[in-house]
PDB file of C-alpha atoms and ligand atoms in Angstrom:
ATOM      1  CA  MET V  13       4.449   7.119  25.280  1.00  0.00           C
ATOM      2  CA  ALA V  14       2.898   8.502  22.090  1.00  0.00           C
ATOM      3  CA  LYS V  15       3.769   6.599  18.888  1.00  0.00           C
ATOM      4  CA  THR V  16       4.909   8.531  15.884  1.00  0.00           C
ATOM      5  CA  TRP V  17       3.161   7.539  12.626  1.00  0.00           C
ATOM      6  CA  LEU V  18       4.407   8.747   9.247  1.00  0.00           C
ATOM      7  CA  ILE V  19       1.937   8.279   6.353  1.00  0.00           C
ATOM      8  CA  THR V  20       2.400   8.831   2.674  1.00  0.00           C
ATOM      9  CA  GLY V  21      -0.445   9.974   0.397  1.00  0.00           C
ATOM     10  CA  THR V  22      -2.982  11.349   2.975  1.00  0.00           C
ATOM     11  CA  SER V  23      -4.963  13.732   0.586  1.00  0.00           C
ATOM     12  CA  THR V  24      -7.759  11.226   0.005  1.00  0.00           C
ATOM     13  CA  GLY V  25      -8.688   7.509   0.472  1.00  0.00           C
ATOM     14  CA  PHE V  26      -7.155   5.135   3.006  1.00  0.00           C
ATOM     15  CA  GLY V  27      -4.368   7.550   3.943  1.00  0.00           C
ATOM     16  CA  ASN V  28      -6.843  10.379   4.586  1.00  0.00           C
ATOM     17  CA  TYR V  29      -9.124   8.254   6.732  1.00  0.00           C
ATOM     18  CA  LEU V  30      -6.190   6.852   8.726  1.00  0.00           C
ATOM     19  CA  ALA V  31      -4.702  10.360   9.289  1.00  0.00           C
ATOM     20  CA  ARG V  32      -8.069  11.713  10.418  1.00  0.00           C
ATOM     21  CA  TYR V  33      -8.527   8.785  12.787  1.00  0.00           C
ATOM     22  CA  LEU V  34      -5.003   9.056  14.239  1.00  0.00           C
ATOM     23  CA  ALA V  35      -5.236  12.827  14.624  1.00  0.00           C
ATOM     24  CA  GLN V  36      -8.051  12.163  17.118  1.00  0.00           C
ATOM     25  CA  GLN V  37      -6.022   9.786  19.307  1.00  0.00           C
ATOM     26  CA  ASP V  38      -4.142  11.204  22.263  1.00  0.00           C
ATOM     27  CA  ASP V  39      -1.260   8.718  22.074  1.00  0.00           C
ATOM     28  CA  VAL V  40      -0.280   9.503  18.478  1.00  0.00           C
ATOM     29  CA  ASN V  41       2.165  11.970  16.920  1.00  0.00           C
ATOM     30  CA  LEU V  42       1.141  12.244  13.317  1.00  0.00           C
ATOM     31  CA  VAL V  43       3.199  13.101  10.308  1.00  0.00           C
ATOM     32  CA  ALA V  44       0.709  13.464   7.453  1.00  0.00           C
ATOM     33  CA  THR V  45       2.195  13.948   4.003  1.00  0.00           C
ATOM     34  CA  ALA V  46       0.735  14.834   0.626  1.00  0.00           C
ATOM     35  CA  ARG V  47       1.997  16.040  -2.752  1.00  0.00           C
ATOM     36  CA  HIS V  48       0.123  19.326  -2.151  1.00  0.00           C
ATOM     37  CA  THR V  49       0.112  20.511   1.469  1.00  0.00           C
ATOM     38  CA  GLU V  50      -3.163  22.401   0.954  1.00  0.00           C
ATOM     39  CA  ASP V  51      -4.704  18.939   0.724  1.00  0.00           C
ATOM     40  CA  LEU V  52      -3.877  18.581   4.472  1.00  0.00           C
ATOM     41  CA  ASP V  53      -5.936  21.451   5.744  1.00  0.00           C
ATOM     42  CA  TYR V  54      -8.588  19.032   7.003  1.00  0.00           C
ATOM     43  CA  LEU V  55      -6.212  18.140   9.864  1.00  0.00           C
ATOM     44  CA  ASP V  56      -6.100  21.658  11.319  1.00  0.00           C
ATOM     45  CA  GLN V  57      -9.296  21.062  13.306  1.00  0.00           C
ATOM     46  CA  TYR V  58      -7.471  18.298  15.304  1.00  0.00           C
ATOM     47  CA  ASP V  59      -4.082  19.866  15.709  1.00  0.00           C
ATOM     48  CA  HIS V  60      -2.908  20.439  19.295  1.00  0.00           C
ATOM     49  CA  GLY V  61       0.782  20.427  18.433  1.00  0.00           C
ATOM     50  CA  GLN V  62       1.124  16.730  17.659  1.00  0.00           C
ATOM     51  CA  ILE V  63       0.594  16.913  13.893  1.00  0.00           C
ATOM     52  CA  LEU V  64       3.196  17.704  11.262  1.00  0.00           C
ATOM     53  CA  LYS V  65       1.962  18.301   7.754  1.00  0.00           C
ATOM     54  CA  LEU V  66       4.625  17.877   5.129  1.00  0.00           C
ATOM     55  CA  ALA V  67       4.957  17.967   1.359  1.00  0.00           C
ATOM     56  CA  LEU V  68       5.884  14.651  -0.104  1.00  0.00           C
ATOM     57  CA  ASP V  69       5.934  13.213  -3.571  1.00  0.00           C
ATOM     58  CA  VAL V  70       7.370   9.714  -3.014  1.00  0.00           C
ATOM     59  CA  THR V  71       9.132   9.970  -6.385  1.00  0.00           C
ATOM     60  CA  ASN V  72      11.147  12.915  -5.084  1.00  0.00           C
ATOM     61  CA  ASP V  73      14.175  11.680  -3.085  1.00  0.00           C
ATOM     62  CA  ASP V  74      15.031  15.067  -1.638  1.00  0.00           C
ATOM     63  CA  GLN V  75      11.503  15.415  -0.223  1.00  0.00           C
ATOM     64  CA  ILE V  76      11.793  11.925   1.249  1.00  0.00           C
ATOM     65  CA  LYS V  77      14.976  12.902   3.074  1.00  0.00           C
ATOM     66  CA  ASP V  78      13.473  16.145   4.253  1.00  0.00           C
ATOM     67  CA  VAL V  79      10.353  14.490   5.607  1.00  0.00           C
ATOM     68  CA  VAL V  80      12.340  11.900   7.609  1.00  0.00           C
ATOM     69  CA  ALA V  81      14.729  14.572   8.934  1.00  0.00           C
ATOM     70  CA  LYS V  82      11.833  16.837  10.027  1.00  0.00           C
ATOM     71  CA  THR V  83       9.964  13.968  11.616  1.00  0.00           C
ATOM     72  CA  VAL V  84      12.910  12.923  13.693  1.00  0.00           C
ATOM     73  CA  ASP V  85      13.651  16.530  14.555  1.00  0.00           C
ATOM     74  CA  LYS V  86      10.130  17.188  15.841  1.00  0.00           C
ATOM     75  CA  PHE V  87       9.152  13.819  17.427  1.00  0.00           C
ATOM     76  CA  GLY V  88      12.445  11.970  17.956  1.00  0.00           C
ATOM     77  CA  THR V  89      11.263   8.641  16.642  1.00  0.00           C
ATOM     78  CA  ILE V  90       9.443   7.037  13.770  1.00  0.00           C
ATOM     79  CA  ASP V  91       7.447   4.147  15.209  1.00  0.00           C
ATOM     80  CA  VAL V  92       5.179   3.376  12.223  1.00  0.00           C
ATOM     81  CA  LEU V  93       5.745   4.118   8.581  1.00  0.00           C
ATOM     82  CA  ASP V  94       2.632   3.651   6.490  1.00  0.00           C
ATOM     83  CA  ASN V  95       3.595   3.324   2.832  1.00  0.00           C
ATOM     84  CA  ASN V  96       0.179   4.179   1.483  1.00  0.00           C
ATOM     85  CA  ALA V  97       0.679   6.374  -1.591  1.00  0.00           C
ATOM     86  CA  GLY V  98      -0.190   4.507  -4.723  1.00  0.00           C
ATOM     87  CA  LEU V  99      -2.137   4.569  -7.990  1.00  0.00           C
ATOM     88  CA  GLY V 100      -3.571   2.102 -10.494  1.00  0.00           C
ATOM     89  CA  TYR V 101      -3.515   1.567 -14.197  1.00  0.00           C
ATOM     90  CA  PHE V 102      -6.022  -0.398 -16.324  1.00  0.00           C
ATOM     91  CA  SER V 103      -5.056  -1.830 -19.708  1.00  0.00           C
ATOM     92  CA  THR V 104      -4.492  -5.078 -21.485  1.00  0.00           C
ATOM     93  CA  PHE V 105      -1.062  -6.515 -20.926  1.00  0.00           C
ATOM     94  CA  GLU V 106      -0.401  -6.322 -24.679  1.00  0.00           C
ATOM     95  CA  GLU V 107      -1.294  -2.598 -24.984  1.00  0.00           C
ATOM     96  CA  ALA V 108       0.046  -1.165 -21.755  1.00  0.00           C
ATOM     97  CA  ASP V 109       1.554   2.190 -22.246  1.00  0.00           C
ATOM     98  CA  ASP V 110       5.175   2.251 -21.250  1.00  0.00           C
ATOM     99  CA  HIS V 111       5.091   5.698 -19.724  1.00  0.00           C
ATOM    100  CA  ASP V 112       1.995   5.097 -17.602  1.00  0.00           C
ATOM    101  CA  ALA V 113       3.118   1.688 -16.480  1.00  0.00           C
ATOM    102  CA  ARG V 114       6.653   2.945 -15.525  1.00  0.00           C
ATOM    103  CA  TYR V 115       5.256   5.852 -13.704  1.00  0.00           C
ATOM    104  CA  MET V 116       3.017   3.550 -11.600  1.00  0.00           C
ATOM    105  CA  PHE V 117       6.122   1.397 -10.830  1.00  0.00           C
ATOM    106  CA  ASP V 118       7.933   4.646  -9.806  1.00  0.00           C
ATOM    107  CA  VAL V 119       5.229   5.461  -7.334  1.00  0.00           C
ATOM    108  CA  ASN V 120       4.001   2.075  -6.075  1.00  0.00           C
ATOM    109  CA  VAL V 121       7.401   0.295  -6.001  1.00  0.00           C
ATOM    110  CA  TRP V 122      10.329   2.737  -6.178  1.00  0.00           C
ATOM    111  CA  GLY V 123       8.614   5.317  -4.040  1.00  0.00           C
ATOM    112  CA  LEU V 124       7.937   2.722  -1.428  1.00  0.00           C
ATOM    113  CA  ILE V 125      11.469   1.443  -1.634  1.00  0.00           C
ATOM    114  CA  HIS V 126      13.068   4.838  -1.195  1.00  0.00           C
ATOM    115  CA  MET V 127      10.689   5.754   1.598  1.00  0.00           C
ATOM    116  CA  THR V 128      11.390   2.552   3.529  1.00  0.00           C
ATOM    117  CA  GLN V 129      15.220   2.840   2.886  1.00  0.00           C
ATOM    118  CA  ALA V 130      15.127   6.366   4.360  1.00  0.00           C
ATOM    119  CA  VAL V 131      13.243   5.288   7.487  1.00  0.00           C
ATOM    120  CA  LEU V 132      14.962   1.969   8.323  1.00  0.00           C
ATOM    121  CA  PRO V 133      18.172   3.525   9.659  1.00  0.00           C
ATOM    122  CA  VAL V 134      15.954   5.422  12.211  1.00  0.00           C
ATOM    123  CA  MET V 135      14.170   2.217  13.191  1.00  0.00           C
ATOM    124  CA  ARG V 136      17.372   0.244  13.340  1.00  0.00           C
ATOM    125  CA  LYS V 137      18.842   2.760  15.682  1.00  0.00           C
ATOM    126  CA  GLN V 138      15.704   2.657  17.916  1.00  0.00           C
ATOM    127  CA  LYS V 139      15.683  -1.178  17.612  1.00  0.00           C
ATOM    128  CA  SER V 140      11.970  -0.888  17.097  1.00  0.00           C
ATOM    129  CA  GLY V 141       9.419   0.158  14.418  1.00  0.00           C
ATOM    130  CA  LEU V 142       6.741  -1.024  12.103  1.00  0.00           C
ATOM    131  CA  VAL V 143       6.613  -0.778   8.367  1.00  0.00           C
ATOM    132  CA  ILE V 144       3.091  -1.011   6.939  1.00  0.00           C
ATOM    133  CA  SER V 145       2.813  -1.318   3.167  1.00  0.00           C
ATOM    134  CA  LEU V 146      -0.454  -0.951   1.299  1.00  0.00           C
ATOM    135  CA  SER V 147      -0.377  -3.790  -1.042  1.00  0.00           C
ATOM    136  CA  SER V 148      -3.682  -5.200  -2.362  1.00  0.00           C
ATOM    137  CA  VAL V 149      -5.419  -8.441  -2.992  1.00  0.00           C
ATOM    138  CA  ALA V 150      -3.957  -7.731  -6.425  1.00  0.00           C
ATOM    139  CA  GLY V 151      -0.603  -8.378  -4.718  1.00  0.00           C
ATOM    140  CA  LEU V 152      -1.749 -11.967  -4.227  1.00  0.00           C
ATOM    141  CA  VAL V 153      -4.044 -12.733  -7.123  1.00  0.00           C
ATOM    142  CA  GLY V 154      -3.722 -11.787 -10.854  1.00  0.00           C
ATOM    143  CA  VAL V 155      -6.638  -9.720 -12.143  1.00  0.00           C
ATOM    144  CA  PRO V 156      -7.474  -9.354 -15.833  1.00  0.00           C
ATOM    145  CA  SER V 157      -7.083  -5.602 -16.789  1.00  0.00           C
ATOM    146  CA  LEU V 158      -4.684  -4.922 -13.949  1.00  0.00           C
ATOM    147  CA  SER V 159      -1.635  -6.870 -14.990  1.00  0.00           C
ATOM    148  CA  MET V 160       0.726  -3.874 -14.636  1.00  0.00           C
ATOM    149  CA  TYR V 161      -0.764  -2.969 -11.255  1.00  0.00           C
ATOM    150  CA  ASN V 162      -0.455  -6.635 -10.246  1.00  0.00           C
ATOM    151  CA  GLY V 163       3.235  -6.340 -11.172  1.00  0.00           C
ATOM    152  CA  THR V 164       3.730  -3.349  -8.714  1.00  0.00           C
ATOM    153  CA  LYS V 165       1.815  -5.056  -5.871  1.00  0.00           C
ATOM    154  CA  PHE V 166       3.428  -8.477  -6.273  1.00  0.00           C
ATOM    155  CA  ALA V 167       6.717  -6.689  -6.103  1.00  0.00           C
ATOM    156  CA  VAL V 168       5.734  -5.014  -2.897  1.00  0.00           C
ATOM    157  CA  GLU V 169       4.644  -8.362  -1.426  1.00  0.00           C
ATOM    158  CA  GLY V 170       7.902 -10.055  -2.282  1.00  0.00           C
ATOM    159  CA  MET V 171      10.128  -7.250  -1.093  1.00  0.00           C
ATOM    160  CA  MET V 172       8.363  -6.768   2.172  1.00  0.00           C
ATOM    161  CA  GLU V 173       8.398 -10.485   2.903  1.00  0.00           C
ATOM    162  CA  ALA V 174      12.102 -10.652   2.303  1.00  0.00           C
ATOM    163  CA  MET V 175      12.739  -7.416   4.204  1.00  0.00           C
ATOM    164  CA  ALA V 176      10.694  -8.612   7.155  1.00  0.00           C
ATOM    165  CA  GLN V 177      13.111 -11.467   7.685  1.00  0.00           C
ATOM    166  CA  GLU V 178      16.141  -9.182   7.458  1.00  0.00           C
ATOM    167  CA  VAL V 179      14.994  -6.544   9.916  1.00  0.00           C
ATOM    168  CA  ALA V 180      13.309  -8.832  12.509  1.00  0.00           C
ATOM    169  CA  GLU V 181      16.629  -9.097  14.470  1.00  0.00           C
ATOM    170  CA  ASP V 182      16.537  -5.254  14.813  1.00  0.00           C
ATOM    171  CA  GLY V 183      13.070  -5.363  16.371  1.00  0.00           C
ATOM    172  CA  ILE V 184      11.403  -4.024  13.248  1.00  0.00           C
ATOM    173  CA  LYS V 185       8.089  -5.458  12.080  1.00  0.00           C
ATOM    174  CA  VAL V 186       6.352  -5.486   8.699  1.00  0.00           C
ATOM    175  CA  MET V 187       2.710  -5.681   7.859  1.00  0.00           C
ATOM    176  CA  LEU V 188       1.289  -5.925   4.332  1.00  0.00           C
ATOM    177  CA  VAL V 189      -2.273  -4.606   4.061  1.00  0.00           C
ATOM    178  CA  GLU V 190      -4.171  -6.294   1.265  1.00  0.00           C
ATOM    179  CA  PRO V 191      -7.501  -4.687   0.522  1.00  0.00           C
ATOM    180  CA  SER V 192     -10.030  -5.631  -2.071  1.00  0.00           C
ATOM    181  CA  ALA V 193     -12.181  -2.889  -3.657  1.00  0.00           C
ATOM    182  CA  PHE V 194     -12.622   0.144  -1.333  1.00  0.00           C
ATOM    183  CA  ARG V 195     -14.524   3.360  -1.753  1.00  0.00           C
ATOM    184  CA  THR V 196     -11.627   5.735  -2.372  1.00  0.00           C
ATOM    185  CA  ASP V 197     -10.374   7.747  -5.417  1.00  0.00           C
ATOM    186  CA  TRP V 198      -8.267   4.782  -6.521  1.00  0.00           C
ATOM    187  CA  SER V 199     -10.316   3.376  -9.365  1.00  0.00           C
ATOM    188  CA  GLY V 200     -11.451   6.877 -10.481  1.00  0.00           C
ATOM    189  CA  ARG V 201      -8.901   9.767 -10.649  1.00  0.00           C
ATOM    190  CA  SER V 202      -5.976   7.678  -9.434  1.00  0.00           C
ATOM    191  CA  SER V 203      -6.088   5.064 -12.246  1.00  0.00           C
ATOM    192  CA  ASN V 204      -5.495   5.806 -15.846  1.00  0.00           C
ATOM    193  CA  LYS V 205      -7.523   3.501 -18.075  1.00  0.00           C
ATOM    194  CA  LYS V 206      -6.537   2.544 -21.582  1.00  0.00           C
ATOM    195  CA  GLU V 207      -9.216   1.247 -23.814  1.00  0.00           C
ATOM    196  CA  THR V 208      -8.285  -1.667 -26.016  1.00  0.00           C
ATOM    197  CA  ALA V 209      -7.958  -1.231 -29.752  1.00  0.00           C
ATOM    198  CA  PHE V 210      -9.102  -4.864 -30.137  1.00  0.00           C
ATOM    199  CA  PRO V 211     -12.386  -5.183 -28.269  1.00  0.00           C
ATOM    200  CA  ASP V 212     -13.409  -8.357 -30.231  1.00  0.00           C
ATOM    201  CA  ASP V 213     -10.274 -10.116 -29.078  1.00  0.00           C
ATOM    202  CA  TYR V 214     -10.305  -8.804 -25.534  1.00  0.00           C
ATOM    203  CA  LYS V 215     -13.932  -9.306 -24.493  1.00  0.00           C
ATOM    204  CA  LEU V 216     -13.032 -10.216 -20.836  1.00  0.00           C
ATOM    205  CA  PHE V 217     -10.947  -6.946 -20.590  1.00  0.00           C
ATOM    206  CA  VAL V 218     -13.771  -4.850 -21.996  1.00  0.00           C
ATOM    207  CA  LYS V 219     -16.256  -6.402 -19.552  1.00  0.00           C
ATOM    208  CA  THR V 220     -13.938  -5.956 -16.610  1.00  0.00           C
ATOM    209  CA  LEU V 221     -13.279  -2.299 -17.444  1.00  0.00           C
ATOM    210  CA  GLN V 222     -16.967  -1.578 -17.835  1.00  0.00           C
ATOM    211  CA  ALA V 223     -17.755  -3.237 -14.503  1.00  0.00           C
ATOM    212  CA  THR V 224     -14.975  -1.199 -12.831  1.00  0.00           C
ATOM    213  CA  GLU V 225     -16.369   2.064 -14.228  1.00  0.00           C
ATOM    214  CA  ALA V 226     -19.916   1.108 -13.281  1.00  0.00           C
ATOM    215  CA  GLY V 227     -18.778   0.246  -9.738  1.00  0.00           C
ATOM    216  CA  GLU V 228     -16.839   3.479  -9.071  1.00  0.00           C
ATOM    217  CA  GLY V 229     -18.176   4.982  -5.845  1.00  0.00           C
ATOM    218  CA  LYS V 230     -20.051   1.822  -4.933  1.00  0.00           C
ATOM    219  CA  GLU V 231     -17.079  -0.335  -3.876  1.00  0.00           C
ATOM    220  CA  PRO V 232     -18.025  -2.534  -0.893  1.00  0.00           C
ATOM    221  CA  GLY V 233     -14.931  -1.653   1.240  1.00  0.00           C
ATOM    222  CA  ASP V 234     -15.320   1.232   3.746  1.00  0.00           C
ATOM    223  CA  PRO V 235     -11.939   3.024   4.208  1.00  0.00           C
ATOM    224  CA  LYS V 236     -12.983   4.454   7.572  1.00  0.00           C
ATOM    225  CA  LYS V 237     -13.359   0.890   8.927  1.00  0.00           C
ATOM    226  CA  ALA V 238     -10.012   0.027   7.335  1.00  0.00           C
ATOM    227  CA  ALA V 239      -8.380   2.840   9.263  1.00  0.00           C
ATOM    228  CA  GLU V 240      -9.870   1.689  12.597  1.00  0.00           C
ATOM    229  CA  ILE V 241      -8.745  -1.886  12.021  1.00  0.00           C
ATOM    230  CA  ILE V 242      -5.206  -0.873  11.090  1.00  0.00           C
ATOM    231  CA  TYR V 243      -4.914   1.311  14.164  1.00  0.00           C
ATOM    232  CA  ASP V 244      -6.477  -1.378  16.373  1.00  0.00           C
ATOM    233  CA  GLN V 245      -4.011  -3.983  15.101  1.00  0.00           C
ATOM    234  CA  VAL V 246      -1.056  -1.697  15.821  1.00  0.00           C
ATOM    235  CA  GLU V 247      -2.277  -0.516  19.142  1.00  0.00           C
ATOM    236  CA  ASN V 248      -3.802  -3.641  20.620  1.00  0.00           C
ATOM    237  CA  HIS V 249      -2.215  -6.558  18.828  1.00  0.00           C
ATOM    238  CA  TYR V 250       1.333  -5.341  18.189  1.00  0.00           C
ATOM    239  CA  ASP V 251       2.983  -8.556  19.426  1.00  0.00           C
ATOM    240  CA  GLU V 252       1.050 -10.773  17.058  1.00  0.00           C
ATOM    241  CA  LEU V 253       0.742  -8.437  14.057  1.00  0.00           C
ATOM    242  CA  PRO V 254      -0.010 -10.417  10.880  1.00  0.00           C
ATOM    243  CA  THR V 255       2.430 -10.150   8.018  1.00  0.00           C
ATOM    244  CA  HIS V 256      -0.564 -10.200   5.741  1.00  0.00           C
ATOM    245  CA  LEU V 257      -3.703  -8.404   6.726  1.00  0.00           C
ATOM    246  CA  PRO V 258      -6.576  -8.855   4.121  1.00  0.00           C
ATOM    247  CA  LEU V 259      -9.287  -6.221   4.230  1.00  0.00           C
ATOM    248  CA  GLY V 260     -12.743  -6.754   2.676  1.00  0.00           C
ATOM    249  CA  ALA V 261     -14.509  -9.990   1.905  1.00  0.00           C
ATOM    250  CA  ALA V 262     -13.162 -10.335  -1.595  1.00  0.00           C
ATOM    251  CA  ALA V 263      -9.592  -9.964  -0.260  1.00  0.00           C
ATOM    252  CA  ALA V 264     -10.083 -12.695   2.357  1.00  0.00           C
ATOM    253  CA  GLU V 265     -11.842 -15.028  -0.029  1.00  0.00           C
ATOM    254  CA  GLY V 266      -9.656 -14.317  -3.050  1.00  0.00           C
ATOM    255  CA  GLY V 267      -6.519 -14.774  -1.088  1.00  0.00           C
ATOM    256  CA  GLU V 268      -7.699 -18.022   0.478  1.00  0.00           C
ATOM    257  CA  GLN V 269      -8.750 -19.404  -2.914  1.00  0.00           C
ATOM    258  CA  GLN V 270      -5.389 -18.505  -4.422  1.00  0.00           C
ATOM    259  CA  PHE V 271      -3.305 -20.134  -1.717  1.00  0.00           C
ATOM    260  CA  THR V 272      -5.545 -23.212  -1.668  1.00  0.00           C
ATOM    261  CA  SER V 273      -5.123 -23.680  -5.338  1.00  0.00           C
ATOM    262  CA  LEU V 274      -1.378 -22.944  -5.069  1.00  0.00           C
ATOM    263  CA  ALA V 275      -0.954 -25.460  -2.245  1.00  0.00           C
ATOM    264  CA  ALA V 276      -2.833 -28.107  -4.261  1.00  0.00           C
ATOM    265  CA  ASP V 277      -0.414 -27.556  -7.228  1.00  0.00           C
ATOM    266  CA  MET V 278       2.624 -27.670  -4.988  1.00  0.00           C
ATOM    267  CA  LYS V 279       1.419 -30.992  -3.574  1.00  0.00           C
ATOM    268  CA  LYS V 280       0.452 -32.394  -6.938  1.00  0.00           C
ATOM    269  CA  TYR V 281       3.877 -31.596  -8.439  1.00  0.00           C
ATOM    270  CA  SER V 282       5.932 -32.198  -5.327  1.00  0.00           C
ATOM    271  CA  ASP V 283       7.514 -35.483  -6.455  1.00  0.00           C
ATOM    272  CA  LEU V 284       8.201 -34.051  -9.948  1.00  0.00           C
ATOM    273  CA  ALA V 285       9.761 -30.962  -8.425  1.00  0.00           C
ATOM    274  CA  LYS V 286      12.074 -33.010  -6.160  1.00  0.00           C
ATOM    275  CA  SER V 287      13.076 -35.080  -9.124  1.00  0.00           C
ATOM    276  CA  ALA V 288      14.800 -31.957 -10.632  1.00  0.00           C
ATOM    277  CA  ASP V 289      17.470 -31.862  -7.840  1.00  0.00           C
ATOM    278  CA  PHE V 290      20.821 -33.590  -8.041  1.00  0.00           C
ATOM    279  CA  PRO V 291      20.736 -36.831  -6.024  1.00  0.00           C
ATOM    280  CA  ASN V 292      22.201 -36.400  -2.456  1.00  0.00           C
TER     281      ASN V 292
HETATM  282  N1  NAP H 120      -9.166   1.563  -3.040  1.00  0.00           N
HETATM  283  C1  NAP H 120      -8.922   0.359  -3.398  1.00  0.00           C
HETATM  284  O1  NAP H 120      -9.810  -0.381  -3.835  1.00  0.00           O
HETATM  285  C2  NAP H 120      -7.564  -0.233  -3.098  1.00  0.00           C
HETATM  286  C3  NAP H 120      -7.424  -1.627  -2.978  1.00  0.00           C
HETATM  287  C4  NAP H 120      -6.210  -2.182  -2.701  1.00  0.00           C
HETATM  288  C5  NAP H 120      -5.096  -1.340  -2.509  1.00  0.00           C
HETATM  289  N2  NAP H 120      -5.203  -0.027  -2.656  1.00  0.00           N
HETATM  290  C6  NAP H 120      -4.027   0.776  -2.389  1.00  0.00           C
HETATM  291  O2  NAP H 120      -4.301   1.720  -1.360  1.00  0.00           O
HETATM  292  C7  NAP H 120      -3.334   2.776  -1.416  1.00  0.00           C
HETATM  293  C8  NAP H 120      -4.067   4.116  -1.261  1.00  0.00           C
HETATM  294  O3  NAP H 120      -5.004   4.304  -2.346  1.00  0.00           O
HETATM  295  P1  NAP H 120      -6.475   4.718  -2.154  1.00  0.00           P
HETATM  296  O4  NAP H 120      -7.365   3.625  -2.411  1.00  0.00           O
HETATM  297  O5  NAP H 120      -6.635   5.419  -0.853  1.00  0.00           O
HETATM  298  O6  NAP H 120      -6.590   5.746  -3.382  1.00  0.00           O
HETATM  299  P2  NAP H 120      -6.713   7.361  -3.489  1.00  0.00           P
HETATM  300  O7  NAP H 120      -7.854   7.808  -2.737  1.00  0.00           O
HETATM  301  O8  NAP H 120      -6.667   7.635  -4.924  1.00  0.00           O
HETATM  302  O9  NAP H 120      -5.396   7.790  -2.742  1.00  0.00           O
HETATM  303  C9  NAP H 120      -4.162   7.655  -3.287  1.00  0.00           C
HETATM  304  C10 NAP H 120      -3.146   8.553  -2.588  1.00  0.00           C
HETATM  305  O10 NAP H 120      -1.842   8.372  -3.082  1.00  0.00           O
HETATM  306  C11 NAP H 120      -1.348   9.628  -3.385  1.00  0.00           C
HETATM  307  N3  NAP H 120      -0.264   9.615  -4.415  1.00  0.00           N
HETATM  308  C12 NAP H 120      -0.350   9.291  -5.707  1.00  0.00           C
HETATM  309  N4  NAP H 120       0.901   9.460  -6.336  1.00  0.00           N
HETATM  310  C13 NAP H 120       1.689   9.969  -5.295  1.00  0.00           C
HETATM  311  C14 NAP H 120       3.053  10.360  -5.335  1.00  0.00           C
HETATM  312  N5  NAP H 120       3.833  10.305  -6.389  1.00  0.00           N
HETATM  313  N6  NAP H 120       3.576  10.714  -4.112  1.00  0.00           N
HETATM  314  C15 NAP H 120       2.875  10.864  -3.023  1.00  0.00           C
HETATM  315  N7  NAP H 120       1.554  10.506  -2.944  1.00  0.00           N
HETATM  316  C16 NAP H 120       0.997  10.020  -4.130  1.00  0.00           C
HETATM  317  C17 NAP H 120      -2.525  10.455  -3.765  1.00  0.00           C
HETATM  318  O11 NAP H 120      -2.166  11.860  -3.761  1.00  0.00           O
HETATM  319  P3  NAP H 120      -2.784  12.960  -4.737  1.00  0.00           P
HETATM  320  O12 NAP H 120      -4.049  13.417  -4.069  1.00  0.00           O
HETATM  321  O13 NAP H 120      -1.731  14.044  -4.808  1.00  0.00           O
HETATM  322  O14 NAP H 120      -2.999  12.336  -6.065  1.00  0.00           O
HETATM  323  C18 NAP H 120      -3.503  10.035  -2.744  1.00  0.00           C
HETATM  324  O15 NAP H 120      -3.314  10.732  -1.510  1.00  0.00           O
HETATM  325  C19 NAP H 120      -2.672   2.627  -2.826  1.00  0.00           C
HETATM  326  O16 NAP H 120      -1.462   2.123  -2.688  1.00  0.00           O
HETATM  327  C20 NAP H 120      -3.598   1.643  -3.554  1.00  0.00           C
HETATM  328  O17 NAP H 120      -2.871   0.955  -4.569  1.00  0.00           O
HETATM  329  C21 NAP H 120      -6.456   0.548  -2.916  1.00  0.00           C
END
């Protein structure tokens, strides 16, 4: 039976490549969403009645409800929710603009929360479903210049890990996708960048931002391959889906380094940590 996929943010980038790929599969019903529906015209060439194109800004709760209702109305189920929509923000921690940082949290965190909360009742009723959330290697490792973005993606990691345990008994799975730098619009138009007023004090930040700008359009990650890997995991490895799926060499290496170093700290301070408990 065809699986119904619902994806947020399919105008460009990961969401766009995944939507294109899914649209070419026979066994997929696709609900592709974007803030502006004209951005979904690229799907018309593939549509044989199994594609629904809907307007969705994930900060708009009425649109979220509408998308979930229309999906169930047309296809009867939601088998895979792909929480993909997201943006970035570059600044020093000290100088982060409140409005920009809060808006990013509204999209990357609250949008994802509300979307997932709207879909879970459908999946619970089905006793099946998969929630994919686009996190990042920046959801595992702190990156200078991206502290606010780190905040959003670490939040996604923690929430999804906790939720995964809660919904497992209802047959619902969770997969966090953790890419390193991929060639999408993310570091360009989707990320506001705030220059520092104190370049002499924030040399690492200045260097990191320059490197990011110089690397735009040359990121090593191929979002088309990411789409194929995500589909393959869901289609052919559903029973052993990873909770954490790194994508890109820097994601795999960065994640491993982080957890090796964390594990070493946990071991080193294990006796000290235990000494803080009441005696039995
Ligand atoms: N590319 C990377 O290096 C990288 C690495 C790790 C994680 N990620 C994550 O991957 C996800 C997808 O980003 P991308 O790399 O594909 O970048 P992208 O090409 O810029 O795509 C971002 C998508 O999110 C949509 N979006 C932004 N705000 C939205 C809102 N309020 N409601 C609904 N959709 C909204 C954009 O729509 P509009 O066209 O309307 O703006 C666009 O479709 C994000 O969560 C990002 O954090 C990216």
